[in-house]
mmCIF file of C-alpha atoms in Angstrom:
data_model
loop_
_atom_site.group_PDB
_atom_site.id
_atom_site.type_symbol
_atom_site.label_atom_id
_atom_site.label_comp_id
_atom_site.label_asym_id
_atom_site.label_seq_id
_atom_site.Cartn_x
_atom_site.Cartn_y
_atom_site.Cartn_z
ATOM 1 C CA MET S 5 15.251 120.432 221.574
ATOM 2 C CA VAL S 6 11.592 121.321 221.946
ATOM 3 C CA GLY S 7 10.385 118.646 224.363
ATOM 4 C CA GLY S 8 11.598 115.613 226.269
ATOM 5 C CA GLU S 9 14.685 115.142 228.392
ATOM 6 C CA LYS S 10 17.580 112.869 227.559
ATOM 7 C CA LYS S 11 17.582 109.677 229.675
ATOM 8 C CA SER S 12 14.499 110.766 231.611
ATOM 9 C CA PRO S 13 12.411 107.772 232.732
ATOM 10 C CA ASN S 14 9.198 109.364 231.452
ATOM 11 C CA SER S 15 10.562 110.442 228.065
ATOM 12 C CA LEU S 16 11.692 107.886 225.502
ATOM 13 C CA PHE S 17 12.063 110.395 222.670
ATOM 14 C CA LYS S 18 12.722 114.089 222.041
ATOM 15 C CA ILE S 19 10.998 116.449 219.642
ATOM 16 C CA GLU S 20 13.632 118.457 217.778
ATOM 17 C CA GLU S 21 13.233 121.251 215.273
ATOM 18 C CA ALA S 22 14.008 120.260 211.698
ATOM 19 C CA THR S 23 14.435 122.328 208.566
ATOM 20 C CA GLY S 24 11.353 124.234 207.482
ATOM 21 C CA ALA S 25 8.727 126.237 209.313
ATOM 22 C CA HIS S 26 6.863 124.357 212.059
ATOM 23 C CA THR S 27 8.652 121.118 211.081
ATOM 24 C CA TYR S 28 9.964 118.705 213.705
ATOM 25 C CA LYS S 29 11.482 115.232 213.990
ATOM 26 C CA LEU S 30 11.411 112.630 216.753
ATOM 27 C CA THR S 31 14.736 111.343 218.078
ATOM 28 C CA THR S 32 15.845 108.828 220.693
ATOM 29 C CA SER S 33 19.201 108.100 222.272
ATOM 30 C CA SER S 34 19.513 105.267 219.714
ATOM 31 C CA GLY S 35 18.735 107.314 216.589
ATOM 32 C CA THR S 36 16.043 109.170 214.683
ATOM 33 C CA ILE S 37 12.484 107.887 214.260
ATOM 34 C CA GLY S 38 11.953 107.079 210.600
ATOM 35 C CA THR S 39 9.678 105.109 208.303
ATOM 36 C CA THR S 40 10.003 102.276 205.847
ATOM 37 C CA LEU S 41 7.417 100.569 203.655
ATOM 38 C CA GLY S 42 5.907 97.446 205.160
ATOM 39 C CA ALA S 43 6.585 94.142 203.421
ATOM 40 C CA ILE S 44 2.966 93.016 203.164
ATOM 41 C CA SER S 45 0.712 96.070 202.981
ATOM 42 C CA HIS S 46 3.313 98.651 201.899
ATOM 43 C CA ALA S 47 2.003 100.903 204.664
ATOM 44 C CA PRO S 48 4.657 103.029 206.407
ATOM 45 C CA GLN S 49 6.144 101.411 209.519
ATOM 46 C CA LEU S 50 8.081 103.269 212.221
ATOM 47 C CA LEU S 51 11.693 102.372 212.979
ATOM 48 C CA VAL S 52 14.772 103.791 214.666
ATOM 49 C CA THR S 53 17.338 104.721 212.024
ATOM 50 C CA SER S 54 20.487 106.725 211.401
ATOM 51 C CA ASP S 55 19.531 107.153 207.721
ATOM 52 C CA GLU S 56 18.400 110.772 207.288
ATOM 53 C CA SER S 57 16.490 109.885 204.107
ATOM 54 C CA LYS S 58 14.081 107.748 206.180
ATOM 55 C CA THR S 59 13.446 110.382 208.873
ATOM 56 C CA LEU S 60 9.792 110.938 209.762
ATOM 57 C CA PHE S 61 9.093 114.664 209.773
ATOM 58 C CA VAL S 62 6.062 116.076 211.547
ATOM 59 C CA LYS S 63 4.595 119.444 210.640
ATOM 60 C CA PHE S 64 2.250 121.446 212.833
ATOM 61 C CA VAL S 65 -0.322 123.449 210.898
ATOM 62 C CA LYS S 66 -2.467 126.153 212.461
ATOM 63 C CA VAL S 67 -6.142 125.507 211.810
ATOM 64 C CA ASP S 68 -8.360 128.575 211.834
ATOM 65 C CA ASP S 69 -11.970 127.489 211.966
ATOM 66 C CA ASP S 70 -15.037 127.991 214.131
ATOM 67 C CA ALA S 71 -14.495 124.705 215.993
ATOM 68 C CA THR S 72 -11.158 125.868 217.417
ATOM 69 C CA LYS S 73 -12.498 129.315 218.313
ATOM 70 C CA ALA S 74 -15.401 127.867 220.300
ATOM 71 C CA THR S 75 -13.295 125.395 222.307
ATOM 72 C CA THR S 76 -13.326 125.637 226.081
ATOM 73 C CA SER S 77 -10.342 123.308 226.464
ATOM 74 C CA THR S 78 -7.371 124.317 228.588
ATOM 75 C CA SER S 79 -4.979 122.531 226.219
ATOM 76 C CA ARG S 80 -2.535 124.969 224.619
ATOM 77 C CA VAL S 81 -2.504 122.934 221.407
ATOM 78 C CA GLU S 82 -6.301 122.972 221.143
ATOM 79 C CA LYS S 83 -6.496 126.689 221.956
ATOM 80 C CA LEU S 84 -3.983 127.519 219.220
ATOM 81 C CA GLY S 85 -5.748 125.224 216.797
ATOM 82 C CA LEU S 86 -2.569 123.279 216.002
ATOM 83 C CA ARG S 87 -2.801 119.937 214.239
ATOM 84 C CA MET S 88 0.030 117.475 213.619
ATOM 85 C CA PHE S 89 0.541 116.025 210.141
ATOM 86 C CA PRO S 90 3.287 113.488 209.359
ATOM 87 C CA PHE S 91 4.615 113.621 205.837
ATOM 88 C CA TYR S 92 6.941 111.289 203.993
#
């Protein structure tokens, strides 16, 4: 478990490490957060599932550019230049 606490009132999901470098998945006490294609627009829709093939994986990628070097933010994520990219 990377973040979130089970049954905590301020945390409805946990971020858990998945297979692969810098790859994570979101889980709840009811199941894993996944995706399915929408009926009308065929855009991905989030759902709680126990089907591992529908799991939504999130990958953090380090971005090394001048914008992240010049930041004065106190956010750890912004200082490290990390960006989150979901992939299906």
